[in-house]
Amino acid sequence: MVGNHLLQHRELSATAIGVAAYIQSLPEGAPVGIRALVARFPEGEMRMSSALRELERHGYLERRTERLPTGRLATRTYSYNKPLSGPDEPPPPDREPVPDPDREPVPEPTPDPDPVRRPAPDPEPRGSAGPEHAPRSVDPGAARLLTGLRRRDPRLLLAERDVQRLAPAVSAWLDRGADPEAVALALTTNLPEPMRSPASVLAYRLKALLPPHLPQGPAPSPIRRPDPFQTCDGCERAFRSPRPGRCRDCPPPASRAAA
């Protein structure tokens, strides 16, 4: 049974709707990775990858990076007959793999076949958020920089929760004297393709490429101001001198000459 909420979805492409209907028709454990879909359909890898991202964005699909008993990393795909979130439901939890700050960055897992899972999503409580979920104040300049990255690359369209999570790291760059244009260039140059989690890529770059503090420059030398203008006692011309008197073109006073 495929719901009309999927087949008549106004924001999903035809490719994404077809891929979702195909995945829902498969038994649990069937491979639904990009390679398996490209081998099954005539669409290429780019279109299949874009379709899966659409389904993730609208809650019909979830991909998790899990560690196998052997220690290897594998990507598992979870399909949902109904989207995880709707207009009257809270948004789904953050499912992006965030690099562990206490460990070295984990390399991208090898593209193993993705077995499909259909767990029943647990309803989330609708009560008031606790102190740990209270919104944090972020630097407006850092937030503007992050939200403006999508002008450079449409794939960097970040959710509000990602902007709040990454803004402190951007503020650390700005506090160390980095120019906002240089920060944006460091975050958007040579991005990986395909990019499954833009927020995770930005979080890794903000931590790994953090510049050092600017060294203190030499103390500025004092500025010597010119002497003030004085009026010559002999010819009444203006000249610069630290004290009143006569200019050098006028002879000294008669009393000084007699002495």
Short mmCIF file of C-alpha atoms in Angstrom, two decimals:
data_model
loop_
_atom_site.label_atom_id
_atom_site.label_comp_id
_atom_site.label_asym_id
_atom_site.label_seq_id
_atom_site.Cartn_x
_atom_site.Cartn_y
_atom_site.Cartn_z
CA MET A 1 0.00 0.00 0.00
CA VAL A 2 1.54 3.29 -1.14
CA GLY A 3 -0.10 6.39 0.30
CA ASN A 4 -1.30 9.33 -1.76
CA HIS A 5 0.76 11.60 0.48
CA LEU A 6 3.78 10.15 -1.35
CA LEU A 7 2.43 9.67 -4.86
CA GLN A 8 0.92 13.17 -4.98
CA HIS A 9 3.68 14.95 -3.04
CA ARG A 10 4.09 18.43 -4.54
CA GLU A 11 7.74 18.92 -3.53
CA LEU A 12 9.19 15.55 -4.58
CA SER A 13 10.45 14.90 -8.09
CA ALA A 14 9.09 12.05 -10.19
CA THR A 15 12.36 10.17 -9.73
CA ALA A 16 12.18 10.47 -5.94
CA ILE A 17 8.53 9.28 -5.86
CA GLY A 18 9.38 6.30 -8.08
CA VAL A 19 12.41 5.36 -5.99
CA ALA A 20 10.37 5.58 -2.77
CA ALA A 21 7.62 3.36 -4.19
CA TYR A 22 10.23 0.86 -5.41
CA ILE A 23 11.98 0.72 -2.01
CA GLN A 24 8.66 0.21 -0.19
CA SER A 25 7.92 -2.78 -2.46
CA LEU A 26 11.14 -4.58 -1.47
CA PRO A 27 11.47 -7.06 1.40
CA GLU A 28 13.44 -6.11 4.46
CA GLY A 29 17.16 -6.49 3.95
CA ALA A 30 17.14 -5.86 0.20
CA PRO A 31 20.04 -3.70 -1.07
CA VAL A 32 18.93 -0.14 -1.86
CA GLY A 33 22.25 1.65 -2.14
CA ILE A 34 23.06 3.97 -5.02
CA ARG A 35 24.89 1.19 -6.88
CA ALA A 36 21.94 -1.17 -6.53
CA LEU A 37 19.49 1.50 -7.78
CA VAL A 38 21.71 2.46 -10.71
CA ALA A 39 21.98 -1.22 -11.68
CA ARG A 40 18.18 -1.56 -11.52
CA PHE A 41 17.09 1.68 -13.29
CA PRO A 42 18.40 3.61 -16.31
CA GLU A 43 18.91 6.83 -14.30
CA GLY A 44 22.50 7.67 -13.45
CA GLU A 45 24.24 7.94 -10.11
CA MET A 46 23.70 11.70 -9.79
CA ARG A 47 19.91 11.49 -10.25
CA MET A 48 19.64 8.55 -7.84
CA SER A 49 21.72 10.35 -5.24
CA SER A 50 19.57 13.47 -5.61
CA ALA A 51 16.37 11.39 -5.27
CA LEU A 52 17.60 9.78 -2.05
CA ARG A 53 18.47 13.19 -0.61
CA GLU A 54 14.95 14.42 -1.44
CA LEU A 55 13.40 11.45 0.36
CA GLU A 56 15.67 12.04 3.38
CA ARG A 57 14.74 15.72 3.48
CA HIS A 58 11.00 14.95 3.53
CA GLY A 59 11.23 12.10 6.06
CA TYR A 60 10.59 9.06 3.83
CA LEU A 61 14.14 7.75 4.13
CA GLU A 62 16.87 7.68 6.76
CA ARG A 63 20.49 6.65 6.28
CA ARG A 64 22.59 5.87 9.36
CA THR A 65 26.29 5.12 9.60
CA GLU A 66 26.66 2.15 11.96
CA ARG A 67 29.67 0.17 13.15
CA LEU A 68 29.58 -3.56 12.42
CA PRO A 69 30.81 -6.20 14.93
CA THR A 70 33.97 -6.48 12.81
CA GLY A 71 34.73 -2.79 13.42
CA ARG A 72 33.94 -1.61 9.89
CA LEU A 73 31.48 1.17 9.15
CA ALA A 74 28.40 0.50 7.06
CA THR A 75 25.49 2.63 5.91
CA ARG A 76 22.01 1.29 6.62
CA THR A 77 18.91 2.70 4.98
CA TYR A 78 15.58 2.87 6.83
CA SER A 79 12.43 3.35 4.77
CA TYR A 80 9.20 4.78 6.17
CA ASN A 81 5.76 4.34 4.63
CA LYS A 82 4.76 7.63 6.23
CA PRO A 83 7.07 10.63 6.59
CA LEU A 84 8.78 11.06 9.94
CA SER A 85 7.44 14.59 10.39
CA GLY A 86 4.34 16.42 9.29
CA PRO A 87 2.77 19.84 9.81
CA ASP A 88 1.41 18.84 13.26
CA GLU A 89 4.40 16.76 14.42
CA PRO A 90 7.79 17.79 15.83
CA PRO A 91 10.76 17.58 13.45
CA PRO A 92 12.80 14.33 13.41
CA PRO A 93 15.97 14.18 15.52
CA ASP A 94 19.34 15.03 14.05
CA ARG A 95 20.53 11.94 12.19
CA GLU A 96 23.72 13.26 10.67
CA PRO A 97 27.01 11.57 11.59
CA VAL A 98 28.95 14.28 13.45
CA PRO A 99 32.75 13.76 13.80
CA ASP A 100 33.76 12.88 17.36
CA PRO A 101 35.74 15.87 18.74
CA ASP A 102 37.99 13.55 20.81
CA ARG A 103 39.01 11.32 17.91
CA GLU A 104 40.64 11.65 14.57
CA PRO A 105 38.15 12.14 11.70
CA VAL A 106 36.74 8.80 10.56
CA PRO A 107 37.17 8.14 6.83
CA GLU A 108 34.10 7.80 4.64
CA PRO A 109 32.83 4.20 4.79
CA THR A 110 33.15 2.01 1.75
CA PRO A 111 29.96 1.86 -0.33
CA ASP A 112 28.52 -1.43 0.92
CA PRO A 113 25.02 -2.50 -0.11
CA ASP A 114 22.48 -0.70 2.06
CA PRO A 115 19.94 -3.12 3.57
CA VAL A 116 16.52 -1.58 3.96
CA ARG A 117 14.94 -1.54 7.42
CA ARG A 118 11.41 -0.59 8.42
CA PRO A 119 11.39 0.10 12.17
CA ALA A 120 8.31 1.65 13.65
CA PRO A 121 9.19 5.26 14.53
CA ASP A 122 8.65 6.08 18.17
CA PRO A 123 6.44 9.11 18.77
CA GLU A 124 8.31 12.04 20.19
CA PRO A 125 7.01 13.84 23.29
CA ARG A 126 5.25 17.09 22.64
CA GLY A 127 5.85 18.63 26.04
CA SER A 128 7.86 21.73 26.71
CA ALA A 129 11.56 21.47 25.95
CA GLY A 130 13.91 21.01 28.90
CA PRO A 131 16.93 23.14 29.69
CA GLU A 132 19.13 21.03 27.40
CA HIS A 133 16.89 21.89 24.45
CA ALA A 134 16.65 25.61 25.17
CA PRO A 135 17.68 27.74 22.18
CA ARG A 136 21.21 29.09 22.45
CA SER A 137 22.16 32.62 21.59
CA VAL A 138 24.42 32.69 18.56
CA ASP A 139 26.61 35.36 17.02
CA PRO A 140 24.47 37.12 14.36
CA GLY A 141 27.50 37.60 12.12
CA ALA A 142 28.36 33.90 12.25
CA ALA A 143 24.73 32.93 11.59
CA ARG A 144 24.57 35.25 8.55
CA LEU A 145 27.78 33.75 7.18
CA LEU A 146 26.45 30.19 7.50
CA THR A 147 23.03 30.92 6.01
CA GLY A 148 24.68 32.77 3.11
CA LEU A 149 26.79 29.76 2.07
CA ARG A 150 23.92 28.46 -0.06
CA ARG A 151 24.47 31.40 -2.42
CA ARG A 152 27.88 29.92 -3.22
CA ASP A 153 26.75 26.27 -3.36
CA PRO A 154 23.03 25.26 -3.29
CA ARG A 155 23.99 22.04 -1.49
CA LEU A 156 24.92 24.09 1.59
CA LEU A 157 21.30 24.84 2.48
CA LEU A 158 21.51 24.33 6.25
CA ALA A 159 18.72 23.70 8.73
CA GLU A 160 18.26 26.19 11.55
CA ARG A 161 19.49 23.68 14.13
CA ASP A 162 22.70 23.21 12.10
CA VAL A 163 23.26 26.97 11.97
CA GLN A 164 22.91 27.19 15.77
CA ARG A 165 25.27 24.23 16.21
CA LEU A 166 27.99 25.53 13.84
CA ALA A 167 27.79 29.26 14.69
CA PRO A 168 30.12 29.04 17.76
CA ALA A 169 32.84 27.45 15.60
CA VAL A 170 32.50 30.24 13.03
CA SER A 171 32.70 32.80 15.84
CA ALA A 172 36.02 31.24 16.91
CA TRP A 173 37.40 31.92 13.41
CA LEU A 174 36.19 35.51 13.47
CA ASP A 175 37.61 36.07 16.97
CA ARG A 176 41.03 35.02 15.64
CA GLY A 177 40.99 37.78 13.05
CA ALA A 178 39.79 35.75 10.04
CA ASP A 179 37.98 37.78 7.38
CA PRO A 180 34.38 36.60 6.77
CA GLU A 181 35.12 36.25 3.04
CA ALA A 182 38.13 34.05 3.83
CA VAL A 183 36.01 31.89 6.16
CA ALA A 184 33.34 31.39 3.50
CA LEU A 185 36.01 30.53 0.91
CA ALA A 186 37.60 27.92 3.21
CA LEU A 187 34.20 26.29 3.82
CA THR A 188 33.07 26.13 0.17
CA THR A 189 36.23 25.30 -1.81
CA ASN A 190 36.74 21.74 -3.14
CA LEU A 191 33.68 20.20 -1.50
CA PRO A 192 33.34 16.40 -1.79
CA GLU A 193 31.04 14.88 -4.38
CA PRO A 194 28.61 13.41 -3.54
CA MET A 195 28.13 15.25 -0.23
CA ARG A 196 25.71 13.35 1.98
CA SER A 197 25.86 15.60 5.04
CA PRO A 198 26.80 19.25 4.37
CA ALA A 199 26.62 20.11 8.08
CA SER A 200 29.11 17.37 8.98
CA VAL A 201 31.53 18.52 6.26
CA LEU A 202 31.37 22.11 7.53
CA ALA A 203 31.80 20.98 11.16
CA TYR A 204 34.94 19.03 10.23
CA ARG A 205 36.45 21.92 8.27
CA LEU A 206 35.70 24.45 11.00
CA LYS A 207 37.59 22.29 13.49
CA ALA A 208 40.44 20.98 11.30
CA LEU A 209 41.25 24.27 9.53
CA LEU A 210 40.92 26.64 12.51
CA PRO A 211 43.58 29.35 11.99
CA PRO A 212 45.94 30.46 14.80
CA HIS A 213 45.60 33.77 16.60
CA LEU A 214 47.15 36.74 14.83
CA PRO A 215 50.54 37.71 16.37
CA GLN A 216 50.72 41.09 18.00
CA GLY A 217 52.28 43.72 15.74
CA PRO A 218 55.01 46.18 16.79
CA ALA A 219 53.99 49.13 18.92
CA PRO A 220 53.24 52.18 16.76
CA SER A 221 55.88 54.90 16.87
CA PRO A 222 54.74 58.20 18.43
CA ILE A 223 53.65 60.87 15.98
CA ARG A 224 55.70 64.08 16.18
CA ARG A 225 53.45 67.05 15.74
CA PRO A 226 54.84 70.21 14.04
CA ASP A 227 55.57 73.36 16.04
CA PRO A 228 52.69 75.86 16.30
CA PHE A 229 52.55 78.99 14.20
CA GLN A 230 53.96 82.17 15.80
CA THR A 231 53.81 85.82 14.64
CA CYS A 232 57.21 87.38 14.10
CA ASP A 233 57.84 90.38 16.42
CA GLY A 234 59.85 92.09 13.67
CA CYS A 235 58.03 91.60 10.34
CA GLU A 236 54.78 90.10 11.68
CA ARG A 237 55.08 87.13 9.37
CA ALA A 238 53.84 83.72 10.48
CA PHE A 239 56.45 81.06 11.21
CA ARG A 240 56.60 77.80 13.13
CA SER A 241 58.41 77.83 16.44
CA PRO A 242 57.91 76.25 19.87
CA ARG A 243 57.87 79.76 21.46
CA PRO A 244 57.13 83.38 20.35
CA GLY A 245 59.92 85.54 18.96
CA ARG A 246 61.37 86.59 15.63
CA CYS A 247 61.74 84.64 12.40
CA ARG A 248 65.19 83.81 11.13
CA ASP A 249 65.01 86.52 8.40
CA CYS A 250 64.69 89.31 10.97
CA PRO A 251 67.63 90.58 13.02
CA PRO A 252 67.56 90.11 16.75
CA PRO A 253 66.16 92.91 18.96
CA ALA A 254 68.37 95.96 19.54
CA SER A 255 68.85 95.21 23.22
CA ARG A 256 70.11 91.69 22.43
CA ALA A 257 72.40 93.04 19.66
CA ALA A 258 73.94 95.68 22.07
CA ALA A 259 74.56 93.01 24.64
#
